[in-house]
Short mmCIF file of C-alpha atoms and ligand atoms in Angstrom, two decimals:
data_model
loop_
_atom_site.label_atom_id
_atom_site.label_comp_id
_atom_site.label_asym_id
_atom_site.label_seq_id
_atom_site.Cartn_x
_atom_site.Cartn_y
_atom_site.Cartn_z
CA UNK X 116 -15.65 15.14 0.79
CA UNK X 117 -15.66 18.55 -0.63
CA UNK X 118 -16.52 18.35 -5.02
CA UNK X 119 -15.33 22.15 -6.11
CA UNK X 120 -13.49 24.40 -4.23
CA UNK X 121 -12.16 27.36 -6.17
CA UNK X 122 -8.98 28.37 -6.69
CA UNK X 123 -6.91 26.32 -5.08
CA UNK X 124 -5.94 23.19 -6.85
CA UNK X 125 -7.30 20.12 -4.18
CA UNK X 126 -5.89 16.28 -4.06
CA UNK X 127 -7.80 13.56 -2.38
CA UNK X 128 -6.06 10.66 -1.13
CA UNK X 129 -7.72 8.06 -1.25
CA UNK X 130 -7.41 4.59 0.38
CA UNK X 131 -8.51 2.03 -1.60
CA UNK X 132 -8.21 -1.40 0.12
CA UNK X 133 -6.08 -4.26 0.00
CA UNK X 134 -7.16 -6.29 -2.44
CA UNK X 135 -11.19 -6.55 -2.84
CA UNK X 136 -12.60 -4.26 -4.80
CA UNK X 137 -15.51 -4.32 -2.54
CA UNK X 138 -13.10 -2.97 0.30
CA UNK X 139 -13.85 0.64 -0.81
CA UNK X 140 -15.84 2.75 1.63
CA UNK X 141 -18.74 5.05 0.46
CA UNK X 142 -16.18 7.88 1.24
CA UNK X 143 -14.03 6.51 -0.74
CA UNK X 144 -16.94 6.06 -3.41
CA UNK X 145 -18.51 9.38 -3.11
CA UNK X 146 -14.40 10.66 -3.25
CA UNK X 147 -13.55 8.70 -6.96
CA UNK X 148 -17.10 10.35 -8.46
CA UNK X 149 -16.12 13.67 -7.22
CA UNK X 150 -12.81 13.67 -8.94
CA UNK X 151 -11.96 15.20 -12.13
CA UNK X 152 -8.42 14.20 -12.29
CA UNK X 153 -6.45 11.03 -11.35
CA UNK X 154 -2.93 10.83 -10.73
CA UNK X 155 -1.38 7.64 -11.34
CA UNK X 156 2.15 6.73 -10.28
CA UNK X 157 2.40 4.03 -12.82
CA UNK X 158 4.65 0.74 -11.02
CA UNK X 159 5.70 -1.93 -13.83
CA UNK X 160 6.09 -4.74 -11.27
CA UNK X 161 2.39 -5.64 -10.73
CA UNK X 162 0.07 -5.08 -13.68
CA UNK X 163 -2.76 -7.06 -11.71
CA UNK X 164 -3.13 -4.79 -8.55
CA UNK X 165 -3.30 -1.75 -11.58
CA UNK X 166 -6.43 -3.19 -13.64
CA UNK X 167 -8.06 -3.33 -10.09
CA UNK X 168 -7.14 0.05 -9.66
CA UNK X 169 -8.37 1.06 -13.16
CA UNK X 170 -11.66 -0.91 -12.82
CA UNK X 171 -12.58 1.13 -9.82
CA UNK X 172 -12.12 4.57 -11.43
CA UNK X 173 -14.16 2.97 -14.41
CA UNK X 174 -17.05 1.65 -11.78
CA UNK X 175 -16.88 4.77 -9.90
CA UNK X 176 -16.01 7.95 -11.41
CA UNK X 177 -17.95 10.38 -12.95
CA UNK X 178 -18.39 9.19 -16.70
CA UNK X 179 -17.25 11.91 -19.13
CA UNK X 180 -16.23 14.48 -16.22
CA UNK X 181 -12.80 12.63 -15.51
CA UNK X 182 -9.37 11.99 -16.87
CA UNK X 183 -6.26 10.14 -15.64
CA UNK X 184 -2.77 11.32 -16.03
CA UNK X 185 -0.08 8.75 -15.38
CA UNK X 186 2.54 9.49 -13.95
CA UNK X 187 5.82 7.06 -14.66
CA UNK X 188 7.23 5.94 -11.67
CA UNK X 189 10.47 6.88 -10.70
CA UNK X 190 13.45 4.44 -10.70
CA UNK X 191 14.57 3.13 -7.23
CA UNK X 192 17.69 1.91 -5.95
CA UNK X 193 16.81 -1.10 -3.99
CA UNK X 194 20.11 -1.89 -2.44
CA UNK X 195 21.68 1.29 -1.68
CA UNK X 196 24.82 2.17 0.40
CA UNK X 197 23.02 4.56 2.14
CA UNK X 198 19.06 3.35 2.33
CA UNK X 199 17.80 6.92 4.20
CA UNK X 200 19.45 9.16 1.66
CA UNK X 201 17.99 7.19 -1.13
CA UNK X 202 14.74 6.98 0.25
CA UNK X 203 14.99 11.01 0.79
CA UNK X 204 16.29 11.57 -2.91
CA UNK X 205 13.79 9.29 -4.11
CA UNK X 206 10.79 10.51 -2.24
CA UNK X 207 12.21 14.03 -3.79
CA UNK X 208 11.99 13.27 -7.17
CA UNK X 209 8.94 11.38 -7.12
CA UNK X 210 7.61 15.11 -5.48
CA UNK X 211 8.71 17.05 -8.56
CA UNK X 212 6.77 14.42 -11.12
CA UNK X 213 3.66 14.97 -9.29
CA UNK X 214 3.66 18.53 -8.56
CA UNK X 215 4.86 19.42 -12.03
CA UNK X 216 1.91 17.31 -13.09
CA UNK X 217 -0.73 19.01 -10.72
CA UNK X 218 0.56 22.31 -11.86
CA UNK X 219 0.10 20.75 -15.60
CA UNK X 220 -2.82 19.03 -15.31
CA UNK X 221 -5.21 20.59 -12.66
CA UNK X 222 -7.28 23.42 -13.05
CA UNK X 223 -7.83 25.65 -10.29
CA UNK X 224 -11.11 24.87 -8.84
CA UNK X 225 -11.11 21.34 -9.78
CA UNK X 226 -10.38 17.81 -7.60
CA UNK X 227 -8.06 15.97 -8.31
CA UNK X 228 -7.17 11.95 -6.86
CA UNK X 229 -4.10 9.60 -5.88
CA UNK X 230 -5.44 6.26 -5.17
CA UNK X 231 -4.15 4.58 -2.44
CA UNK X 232 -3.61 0.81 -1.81
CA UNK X 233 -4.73 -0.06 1.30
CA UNK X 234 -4.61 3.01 3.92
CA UNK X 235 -2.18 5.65 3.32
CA UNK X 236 -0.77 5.78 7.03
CA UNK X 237 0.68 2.61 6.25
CA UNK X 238 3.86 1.60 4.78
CA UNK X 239 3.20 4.06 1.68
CA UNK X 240 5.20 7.33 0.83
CA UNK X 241 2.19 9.29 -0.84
CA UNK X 242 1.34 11.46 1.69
CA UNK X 243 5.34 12.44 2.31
CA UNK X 244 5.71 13.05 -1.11
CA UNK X 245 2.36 14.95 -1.01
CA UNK X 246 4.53 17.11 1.94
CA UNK X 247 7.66 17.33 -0.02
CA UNK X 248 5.49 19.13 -3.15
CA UNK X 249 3.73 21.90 -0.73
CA UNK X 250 7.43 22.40 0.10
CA UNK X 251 9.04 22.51 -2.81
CA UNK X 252 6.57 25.65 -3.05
CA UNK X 253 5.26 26.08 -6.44
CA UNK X 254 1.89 24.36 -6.25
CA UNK X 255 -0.70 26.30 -4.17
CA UNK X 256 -2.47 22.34 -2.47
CA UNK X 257 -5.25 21.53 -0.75
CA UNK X 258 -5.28 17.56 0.70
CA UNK X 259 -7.56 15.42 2.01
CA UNK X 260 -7.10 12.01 3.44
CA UNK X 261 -10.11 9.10 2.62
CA UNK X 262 -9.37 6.39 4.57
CA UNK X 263 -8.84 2.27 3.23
CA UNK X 264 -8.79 -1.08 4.65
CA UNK X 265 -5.05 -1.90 5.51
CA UNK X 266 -3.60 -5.41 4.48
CA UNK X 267 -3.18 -5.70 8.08
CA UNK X 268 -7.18 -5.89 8.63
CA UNK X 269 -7.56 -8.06 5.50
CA UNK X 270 -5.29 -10.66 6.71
CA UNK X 271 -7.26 -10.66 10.11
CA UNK X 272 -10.62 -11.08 8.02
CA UNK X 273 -9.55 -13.91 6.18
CA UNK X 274 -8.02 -15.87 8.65
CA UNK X 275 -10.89 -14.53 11.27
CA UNK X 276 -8.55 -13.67 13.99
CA UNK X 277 -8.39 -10.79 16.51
CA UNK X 278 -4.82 -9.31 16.07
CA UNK X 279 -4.27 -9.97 19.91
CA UNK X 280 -4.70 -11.48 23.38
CA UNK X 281 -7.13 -9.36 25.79
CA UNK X 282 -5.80 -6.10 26.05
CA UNK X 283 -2.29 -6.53 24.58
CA UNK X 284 -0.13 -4.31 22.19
CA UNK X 285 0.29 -4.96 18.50
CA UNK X 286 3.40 -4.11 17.03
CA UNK X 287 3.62 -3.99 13.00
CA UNK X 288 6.69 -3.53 11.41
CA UNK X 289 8.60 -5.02 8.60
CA UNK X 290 10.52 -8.08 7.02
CA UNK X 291 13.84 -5.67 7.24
CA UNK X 292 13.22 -4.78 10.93
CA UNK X 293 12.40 -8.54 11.88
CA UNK X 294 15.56 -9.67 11.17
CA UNK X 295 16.87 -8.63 14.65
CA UNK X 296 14.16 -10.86 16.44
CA UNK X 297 10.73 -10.99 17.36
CA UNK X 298 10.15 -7.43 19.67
CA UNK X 299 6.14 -8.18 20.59
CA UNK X 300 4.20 -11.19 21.47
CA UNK X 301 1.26 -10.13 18.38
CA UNK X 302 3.90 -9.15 15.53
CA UNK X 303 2.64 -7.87 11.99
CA UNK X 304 5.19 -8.06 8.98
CA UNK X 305 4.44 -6.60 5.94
CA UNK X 306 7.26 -6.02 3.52
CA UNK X 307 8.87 -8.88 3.80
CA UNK X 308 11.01 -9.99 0.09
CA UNK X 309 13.33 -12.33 2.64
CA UNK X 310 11.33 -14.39 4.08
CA UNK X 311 12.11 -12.77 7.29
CA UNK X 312 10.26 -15.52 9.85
CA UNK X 313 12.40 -18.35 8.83
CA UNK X 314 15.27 -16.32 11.22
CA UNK X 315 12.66 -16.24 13.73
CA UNK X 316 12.99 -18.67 16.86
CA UNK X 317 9.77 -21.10 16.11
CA UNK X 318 9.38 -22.89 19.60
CA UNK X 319 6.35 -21.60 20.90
CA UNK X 320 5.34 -19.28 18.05
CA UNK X 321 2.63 -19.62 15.36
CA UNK X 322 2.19 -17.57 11.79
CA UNK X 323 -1.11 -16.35 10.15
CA UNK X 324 -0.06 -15.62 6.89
CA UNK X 325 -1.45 -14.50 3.47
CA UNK X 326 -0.66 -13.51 0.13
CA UNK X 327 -2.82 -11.74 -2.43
CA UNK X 328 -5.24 -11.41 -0.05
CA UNK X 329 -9.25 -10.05 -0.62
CA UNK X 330 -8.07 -10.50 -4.40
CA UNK X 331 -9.10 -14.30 -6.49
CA UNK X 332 -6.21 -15.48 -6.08
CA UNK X 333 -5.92 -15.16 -2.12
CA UNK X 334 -4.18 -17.83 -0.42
CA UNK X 335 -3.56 -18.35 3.47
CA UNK X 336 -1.35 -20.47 5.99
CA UNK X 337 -1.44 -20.63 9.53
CA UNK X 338 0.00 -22.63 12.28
CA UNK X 339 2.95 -23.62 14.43
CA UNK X 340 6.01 -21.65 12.64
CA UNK X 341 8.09 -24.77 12.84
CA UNK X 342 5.11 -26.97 11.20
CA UNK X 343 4.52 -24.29 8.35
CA UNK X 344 7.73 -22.38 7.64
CA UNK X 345 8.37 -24.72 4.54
CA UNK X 346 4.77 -25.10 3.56
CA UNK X 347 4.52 -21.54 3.15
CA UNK X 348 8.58 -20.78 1.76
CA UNK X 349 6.93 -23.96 -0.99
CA UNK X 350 3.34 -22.12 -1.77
CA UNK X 351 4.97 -18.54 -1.64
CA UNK X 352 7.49 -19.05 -4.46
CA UNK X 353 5.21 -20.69 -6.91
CA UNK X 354 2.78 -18.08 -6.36
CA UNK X 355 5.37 -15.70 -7.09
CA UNK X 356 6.57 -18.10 -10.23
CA UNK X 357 2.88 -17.96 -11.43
CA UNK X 358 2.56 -14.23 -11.40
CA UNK X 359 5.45 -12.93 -11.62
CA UNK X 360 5.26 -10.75 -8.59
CA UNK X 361 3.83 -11.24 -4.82
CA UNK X 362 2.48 -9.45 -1.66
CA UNK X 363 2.06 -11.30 1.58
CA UNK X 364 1.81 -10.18 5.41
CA UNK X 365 1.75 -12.45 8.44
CA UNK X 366 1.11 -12.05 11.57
CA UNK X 367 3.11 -13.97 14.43
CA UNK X 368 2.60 -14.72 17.71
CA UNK X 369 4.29 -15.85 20.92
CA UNK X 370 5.78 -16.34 24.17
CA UNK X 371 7.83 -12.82 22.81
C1 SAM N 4 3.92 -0.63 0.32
S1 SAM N 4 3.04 -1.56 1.50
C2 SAM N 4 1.46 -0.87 1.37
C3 SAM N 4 0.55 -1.18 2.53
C4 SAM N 4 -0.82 -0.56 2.39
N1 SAM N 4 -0.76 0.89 2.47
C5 SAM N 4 -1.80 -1.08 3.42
O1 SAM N 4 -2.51 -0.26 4.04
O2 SAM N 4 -1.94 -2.28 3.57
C6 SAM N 4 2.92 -3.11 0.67
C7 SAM N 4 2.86 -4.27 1.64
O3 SAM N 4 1.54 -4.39 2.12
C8 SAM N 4 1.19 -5.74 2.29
N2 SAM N 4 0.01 -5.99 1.44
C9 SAM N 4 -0.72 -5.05 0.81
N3 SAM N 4 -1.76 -5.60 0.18
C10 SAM N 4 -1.71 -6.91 0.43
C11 SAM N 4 -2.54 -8.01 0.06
N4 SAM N 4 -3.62 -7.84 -0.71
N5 SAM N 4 -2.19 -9.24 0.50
C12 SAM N 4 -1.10 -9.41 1.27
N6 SAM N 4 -0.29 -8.42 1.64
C13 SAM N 4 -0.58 -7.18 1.23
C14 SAM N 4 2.40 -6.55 1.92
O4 SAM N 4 3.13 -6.82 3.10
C15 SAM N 4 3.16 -5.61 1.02
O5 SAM N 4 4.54 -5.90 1.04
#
């Protein structure tokens, strides 16, 4: 990780982990205490995975050589007629928040950090919208990528399970693409607000899933889809009563 540069304005990205503060790499580490600025994209919906977030730039950062500028998240239209263009007009305006705040905010010469949950190559827009402000064209970037523990290696941890047979493919993909069937026999879902596995054909298949996982309140399932389906549909929606909000992943696996 590079501390100063001079005069151009550079954004780490970091990857944070899933869940455990402990997840953190030293990169990672040595990344947070180099920064000067942090950029928060501040989401409403789950106040717990934010004090995590907050404790780490408290643990980690440089005391007195830091600030954090929060950015308000943008709203989203989560049932759009047309989910690309929404995505794209989203992604866009989210861009113009955070480059207008770089531009605001970040000195030349100095560092400044998004924090990432989990990895950023997965499942997270940052680095697009990251794209979309060198674009747009009026903030001079430099960007570097830390890397995080995924959700997808967390729930492997906790349930201590390889993500395959001997030399087979892993596909991951989301609750929204499930729907049309199961397309590999070692199938990651992340993403999924529909309960996506209960369309799934259970003969022959079994689910490792988790919620909240590396975090307190972790919990886990695993077994025969047709055993657990309920068990899990019954644990997952009090969890989500309880606090309001709720990230799982599961992995399944099968004849394909
Ligand atoms: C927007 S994606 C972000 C993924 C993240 N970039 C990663 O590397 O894991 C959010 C999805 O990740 C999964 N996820 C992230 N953290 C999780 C955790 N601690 N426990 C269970 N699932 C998690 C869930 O499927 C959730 O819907």
């Amino acid at each position: 990780v590079a501390g100063q540069t001079t005069d151009v304005r550079k954004v780490l990205i970091i990857g944070i982990g899933a869940g455990n503060p402990d997840h953190l790499t030293l990169q990672a580490v040595k990344a947070i205490g180099a920064t000067q600025v942090f950029f928060i994209i501040e989401k409403a919906n789950a106040p717990e995975l934010g004090a995590l977030r907050d404790e780490m730039i408290d643990r980690h950062a440089t005391p007195g050589e830091h600030r954090v500028v929060v950015i308000p998240e943008v709203a989203r239209d989560r049932d759009p007629d047309d989910y690309e263009r929404a995505v794209a007009d989203w992604h866009e305006a989210r861009a113009r928040r955070l480059g207008d705040a770089i531009v605001a905010e970040l000195a030349d010469g100095e560092t400044g950090a998004i924090l990432v949950w989990g990895d950023p190559s997965l499942y997270d827009s940052t680095l697009r919208v990251l794209e979309t402000v060198r674009r747009l064209g009026d903030t001079e970037l430099d960007h570097e990528v830390i890397p995080g523990i995924t959700s997808v290696q967390a729930l492997a941890a906790s349930h201590r399970i390889p993500l395959h047979g001997v030399g087979e493919p892993v596909l991951v993909t989301t609750g929204r693409r499930l729907v049309g069937g199961v397309q590999a026999p070692n199938t990651v879902v992340m993403l999924d607000g529909q309960e996506a596995f209960r369309a799934v054909d259970a003969d022959g298949t079994t689910i490792h899933w988790g919620a909240y996982l590396g975090t307190d309140d972790e919990i886990t399932v695993a077994g025969p889809l047709a055993e657990v389906a309920d068990r899990i549909t019954e644990v997952r929606a009090q969890a989500r009563d309880e606090h309001g909000w709720i990230m799982d992943i599961y992995l399944l696996q099968g004849d394909g």
